[in-house]
Amino acid sequence: MWSVSLAGAFDILFEPIKVGPVTAPNRFFQVPHCTGMGHLRPRADAAVRAMKAEGGWGVVSTQETEIHPTSDLTPYPEQRIWDARDLPALQLMTQAVHEHGALAAIELAHNGNHASNHLSRAPIFGVNEMSVDLLSPRQARQMDKSDIRNLRKWHRLAARHAKEAGFDIIYAYAGHHMTLAHQFLLPDVNDRVDEYGGSLKNRVRLIRELIEETKEEVGDSCAVAFRFAVDEVKGSDGMQAQEEGRAVVEMLAELPDLWDVNVSDWANDSVTSRFEPNEGYQTSYIEFVKQVTTKPVVAVGRFTSPDMMVSLVRRGIVDFIGAARPSIADPFLPKKIKSGQLEAIRECIGCNICVACDNLAIPIRCTQNPTMGEEWRRGWHPEKIAPKGSASSALVVGGGPAGLECALQLSNRGYDVTLADANSELGGRALSESRLKGLAAWKRVSDYRVYELQKRANVSLFLNSSLQAEDVLEIGIQQVFLATGARWRSDGVGRSNRAGLLPCEPGIEVLTPEHIMAGQKPSAGPVLIYDDDQIYLAGVIAETLIAQGHEVIFVTPASIVSPWCELTLEQERIQKSLLNSGVDLQTGQVLSKLTEQGAVLSCVYSNRMSNIHCKSVIMVTERQRNTGLFDQIVQLQLVRDLQQISVKLIGDAAGPGLIADAVYDGHMAARQFESNSGEAELEFFKREIIALED
Ligand code: ADP
Ligand code: SF4
């Protein structure tokens, strides 16, 4: 048993750590991260944070918290502490976190030219005269001395309010290029000629004042943390950890009670596993910090391995293990380490669906953790589920993300579960997509679930079992969940072409993503990848084929490659990677015809036609649901009057989407199966409805 052999190995992670006037119960630190709930959905937000505290995180932080109407991030629902009226909502969080013995931290932020002020219509403040970070016709005006005095006053007031709301740790925040404190620090942004610009000492002045004044205001009972991006990951074009980054830490070394260090911008800090597969990818940037300060240090790096965590602490690199995404994928990560249940950790796959939700201004969702964001509105707990109803068994057909999650939760509820899949290995699309370049970590979706299912006495797994309706009847289990997935179309039907393409001329080979995922190589090049899906897969296939040495032409009706990946902070990297690989990028082009010589493209804007030579085409357009088995069963039910069989489509077979959607749907089906039907509101979900009070 892990719990016996590893006893004591991770004790160091559970030592209490003093931070200024407060003490964290252990070294697990949920650093600030967005939830897409914030000030708009305070109950839901508090429930997310409470779950982290329940799962053993010793410190649980808010997301960035606007300190004033001049830092209004609308439409993104971050946290807000404009005045005392915001405190009751924040208290929901601090109380919930304290109930589980954790410390509550708040990240105060004035976003300068990163704020939209769409709601407040306030002037936008900049370190200089400059355009606004988000695409906006409005410009930021350079802050004058009275603006700076006001900013310091607002920060001080927000700190006082934060203390009143019950926070134990109060942040000043200079990271991600997203706050004035950071914008003042950066030499390539700040071109002021007064005492706040020019030399590093001058550029650090504002942040020094903010930290000192926060300490003065609340330092008697609250710790003051400083979040600082030590490196912009731009080489000599930006701030570097070994140069000014280090100099800033040296100048302020003992001033804050805690250093929270990372890299900027957000796309570098929250880089996906597709572009940075290694856990601890920030360590080389931040490892100097503890040599410069005696204060505790927290850092992130998609940490999920307890051995690495212990090593980081023992080597004197960090005092706290910081995490945003790993705490989202598994809020119970600390408790699982403590109890030695290491294989039960749902490891983050680094897909950034959570990040995409923030960029969409919607409540957070997670591929690995389908309960994330559902804690309050549906009452879902990542580690608990209601026991079974009156049925004793269930059959799940299809072992992709939806089928695996459904089977796992049905097993958790106490049903005898039979899971059958046509393939020789479980995992469905999580397995097949993980074979593509950069997506290896996505296999964790199936690995975690398959490992759990294999341990269960109440689960029977059948591979190489392609079931027909008669087989399902023969098995004799009445409760049937069909997670049979979806397949990519080869006929060209997609967003830009509802009619599809005529059957292909001989000489051109047409493949779909399934062929590539199954290891088939295009037989001749150049290979044209047609991306009318415009999400992520076509770009991944392009990188996979480039790595195999194919000459690739990438055609898309979109104006950029993989536009959806702007939400996951990957789009620029994808476009850069394809361009650097010499891919022929044809944007704004619809594939209108395939001829013996290649493809005919039509410009989205002018309808002008052009010919392009290729030998193979990979169609990434739309998917069709695999409902054949469902249709057969329904047909048999009609003919043979088999009303006692309940059959439900789940996952991509019910509606193609992301892996996150399939996992969620499988989870939901298992929860709702034989559940007590509640009140109308609870049947869907609870809502935070604005109270119409004077
Ligand atoms: P989802 O994302 O909804 O989980 P996937 O496409 O990842 O869907 O997985 C579908 C799985 O269902 C695949 O592993 C496939 O082999 C399996 N499958 C599809 N049809 C059948 C069938 N008739 N019998 C058994 N397994 C099936
Ligand atoms: Fe990790 Fe993806 Fe979940 Fe975000 S959505 S926490 S990146 S698994």
mmCIF file of N, CA and C in Angstrom, residues 37-83:
data_model
loop_
_atom_site.group_PDB
_atom_site.id
_atom_site.type_symbol
_atom_site.label_atom_id
_atom_site.label_comp_id
_atom_site.label_asym_id
_atom_site.label_seq_id
_atom_site.Cartn_x
_atom_site.Cartn_y
_atom_site.Cartn_z
ATOM 1 N N MET A 37 -16.444 33.685 -11.821
ATOM 2 C CA MET A 37 -17.604 33.893 -10.936
ATOM 3 C C MET A 37 -17.468 35.244 -10.243
ATOM 4 N N GLY A 38 -16.403 35.354 -9.434
ATOM 5 C CA GLY A 38 -16.032 36.618 -8.826
ATOM 6 C C GLY A 38 -17.182 37.374 -8.201
ATOM 7 N N HIS A 39 -17.209 38.662 -8.447
ATOM 8 C CA HIS A 39 -18.208 39.506 -7.787
ATOM 9 C C HIS A 39 -19.608 39.265 -8.306
ATOM 10 N N LEU A 40 -19.744 38.608 -9.473
ATOM 11 C CA LEU A 40 -21.095 38.357 -9.999
ATOM 12 C C LEU A 40 -21.743 37.139 -9.364
ATOM 13 N N ARG A 41 -20.932 36.171 -8.955
ATOM 14 C CA ARG A 41 -21.473 34.918 -8.422
ATOM 15 C C ARG A 41 -20.726 34.560 -7.131
ATOM 16 N N PRO A 42 -20.921 35.392 -6.072
ATOM 17 C CA PRO A 42 -20.090 35.228 -4.874
ATOM 18 C C PRO A 42 -20.296 33.906 -4.150
ATOM 19 N N ARG A 43 -21.519 33.363 -4.175
ATOM 20 C CA ARG A 43 -21.725 32.087 -3.470
ATOM 21 C C ARG A 43 -20.985 30.964 -4.178
ATOM 22 N N ALA A 44 -21.091 30.981 -5.504
ATOM 23 C CA ALA A 44 -20.405 29.950 -6.283
ATOM 24 C C ALA A 44 -18.896 30.066 -6.093
ATOM 25 N N ASP A 45 -18.402 31.295 -6.098
ATOM 26 C CA ASP A 45 -16.969 31.522 -5.940
ATOM 27 C C ASP A 45 -16.502 31.033 -4.570
ATOM 28 N N ALA A 46 -17.264 31.392 -3.527
ATOM 29 C CA ALA A 46 -16.878 30.969 -2.173
ATOM 30 C C ALA A 46 -16.861 29.445 -2.077
ATOM 31 N N ALA A 47 -17.794 28.790 -2.763
ATOM 32 C CA ALA A 47 -17.849 27.321 -2.691
ATOM 33 C C ALA A 47 -16.640 26.682 -3.368
ATOM 34 N N VAL A 48 -16.160 27.304 -4.468
ATOM 35 C CA VAL A 48 -14.932 26.796 -5.116
ATOM 36 C C VAL A 48 -13.768 26.884 -4.138
ATOM 37 N N ARG A 49 -13.638 28.048 -3.511
ATOM 38 C CA ARG A 49 -12.502 28.258 -2.597
ATOM 39 C C ARG A 49 -12.629 27.355 -1.373
ATOM 40 N N ALA A 50 -13.857 27.191 -0.884
ATOM 41 C CA ALA A 50 -14.053 26.337 0.292
ATOM 42 C C ALA A 50 -13.636 24.903 -0.011
ATOM 43 N N MET A 51 -13.923 24.463 -1.248
ATOM 44 C CA MET A 51 -13.569 23.080 -1.610
ATOM 45 C C MET A 51 -12.050 22.900 -1.590
ATOM 46 N N LYS A 52 -11.334 23.931 -1.995
ATOM 47 C CA LYS A 52 -9.863 23.842 -1.946
ATOM 48 C C LYS A 52 -9.410 23.696 -0.492
ATOM 49 N N ALA A 53 -10.022 24.518 0.384
ATOM 50 C CA ALA A 53 -9.630 24.459 1.796
ATOM 51 C C ALA A 53 -9.973 23.092 2.377
ATOM 52 N N GLU A 54 -11.154 22.583 2.032
ATOM 53 C CA GLU A 54 -11.542 21.255 2.517
ATOM 54 C C GLU A 54 -10.563 20.192 2.016
ATOM 55 N N GLY A 55 -10.077 20.394 0.802
ATOM 56 C CA GLY A 55 -9.155 19.412 0.210
ATOM 57 C C GLY A 55 -7.734 19.527 0.733
ATOM 58 N N GLY A 56 -7.498 20.478 1.646
ATOM 59 C CA GLY A 56 -6.207 20.509 2.320
ATOM 60 C C GLY A 56 -5.267 21.630 1.929
ATOM 61 N N TRP A 57 -5.695 22.550 1.055
ATOM 62 C CA TRP A 57 -4.806 23.672 0.707
ATOM 63 C C TRP A 57 -4.711 24.585 1.922
ATOM 64 N N GLY A 58 -3.503 24.852 2.350
ATOM 65 C CA GLY A 58 -3.285 25.625 3.567
ATOM 66 C C GLY A 58 -3.569 27.102 3.388
ATOM 67 N N VAL A 59 -3.363 27.600 2.166
ATOM 68 C CA VAL A 59 -3.710 28.992 1.841
ATOM 69 C C VAL A 59 -4.579 28.944 0.586
ATOM 70 N N VAL A 60 -5.661 29.689 0.620
ATOM 71 C CA VAL A 60 -6.565 29.748 -0.539
ATOM 72 C C VAL A 60 -6.773 31.219 -0.894
ATOM 73 N N SER A 61 -6.478 31.554 -2.131
ATOM 74 C CA SER A 61 -6.528 32.964 -2.546
ATOM 75 C C SER A 61 -7.735 33.255 -3.427
ATOM 76 N N THR A 62 -8.085 34.531 -3.464
ATOM 77 C CA THR A 62 -9.087 35.015 -4.424
ATOM 78 C C THR A 62 -8.435 35.104 -5.805
ATOM 79 N N GLN A 63 -9.207 35.561 -6.774
ATOM 80 C CA GLN A 63 -8.611 35.976 -8.032
ATOM 81 C C GLN A 63 -8.219 37.454 -7.888
ATOM 82 N N GLU A 64 -7.715 38.049 -8.958
ATOM 83 C CA GLU A 64 -7.358 39.460 -8.851
ATOM 84 C C GLU A 64 -8.605 40.243 -8.456
ATOM 85 N N THR A 65 -8.409 41.234 -7.605
ATOM 86 C CA THR A 65 -9.529 41.933 -6.990
ATOM 87 C C THR A 65 -9.407 43.423 -7.298
ATOM 88 N N GLU A 66 -10.361 43.897 -8.075
ATOM 89 C CA GLU A 66 -10.338 45.318 -8.489
ATOM 90 C C GLU A 66 -10.493 46.192 -7.257
ATOM 91 N N ILE A 67 -9.596 47.177 -7.109
ATOM 92 C CA ILE A 67 -9.675 48.003 -5.895
ATOM 93 C C ILE A 67 -10.484 49.283 -6.095
ATOM 94 N N HIS A 68 -10.872 49.563 -7.338
ATOM 95 C CA HIS A 68 -11.514 50.878 -7.562
ATOM 96 C C HIS A 68 -12.229 50.854 -8.917
ATOM 97 N N PRO A 69 -13.266 51.695 -9.091
ATOM 98 C CA PRO A 69 -13.970 51.729 -10.391
ATOM 99 C C PRO A 69 -13.070 52.099 -11.572
ATOM 100 N N THR A 70 -11.914 52.701 -11.316
ATOM 101 C CA THR A 70 -10.993 52.968 -12.426
ATOM 102 C C THR A 70 -10.230 51.704 -12.827
ATOM 103 N N SER A 71 -10.481 50.608 -12.118
ATOM 104 C CA SER A 71 -9.886 49.321 -12.483
ATOM 105 C C SER A 71 -11.002 48.304 -12.707
ATOM 106 N N ASP A 72 -11.870 48.645 -13.618
ATOM 107 C CA ASP A 72 -13.076 47.839 -13.858
ATOM 108 C C ASP A 72 -12.796 46.890 -15.032
ATOM 109 N N LEU A 73 -12.881 45.595 -14.755
ATOM 110 C CA LEU A 73 -12.503 44.594 -15.773
ATOM 111 C C LEU A 73 -13.698 44.061 -16.554
ATOM 112 N N THR A 74 -14.840 44.695 -16.414
ATOM 113 C CA THR A 74 -16.034 44.278 -17.145
ATOM 114 C C THR A 74 -15.691 44.046 -18.630
ATOM 115 N N PRO A 75 -16.111 42.942 -19.261
ATOM 116 C CA PRO A 75 -17.128 41.984 -18.815
ATOM 117 C C PRO A 75 -16.585 40.792 -18.020
ATOM 118 N N TYR A 76 -15.332 40.819 -17.625
ATOM 119 C CA TYR A 76 -14.781 39.665 -16.914
ATOM 120 C C TYR A 76 -15.118 39.768 -15.434
ATOM 121 N N PRO A 77 -15.802 38.770 -14.891
ATOM 122 C CA PRO A 77 -16.198 38.864 -13.487
ATOM 123 C C PRO A 77 -15.072 38.422 -12.548
ATOM 124 N N GLU A 78 -14.108 39.305 -12.356
ATOM 125 C CA GLU A 78 -13.051 39.022 -11.374
ATOM 126 C C GLU A 78 -13.600 39.404 -10.000
ATOM 127 N N GLN A 79 -12.701 39.529 -9.010
ATOM 128 C CA GLN A 79 -13.199 39.895 -7.683
ATOM 129 C C GLN A 79 -13.182 41.418 -7.563
ATOM 130 N N ARG A 80 -13.897 41.932 -6.581
ATOM 131 C CA ARG A 80 -14.083 43.389 -6.516
ATOM 132 C C ARG A 80 -14.096 43.853 -5.057
ATOM 133 N N ILE A 81 -13.344 44.915 -4.760
ATOM 134 C CA ILE A 81 -13.384 45.510 -3.418
ATOM 135 C C ILE A 81 -13.323 47.026 -3.578
ATOM 136 N N TRP A 82 -14.311 47.536 -4.289
ATOM 137 C CA TRP A 82 -14.357 48.980 -4.558
ATOM 138 C C TRP A 82 -14.649 49.762 -3.279
ATOM 139 N N ASP A 83 -15.570 49.215 -2.461
ATOM 140 C CA ASP A 83 -15.890 49.891 -1.198
ATOM 141 C C ASP A 83 -16.493 48.874 -0.239
#
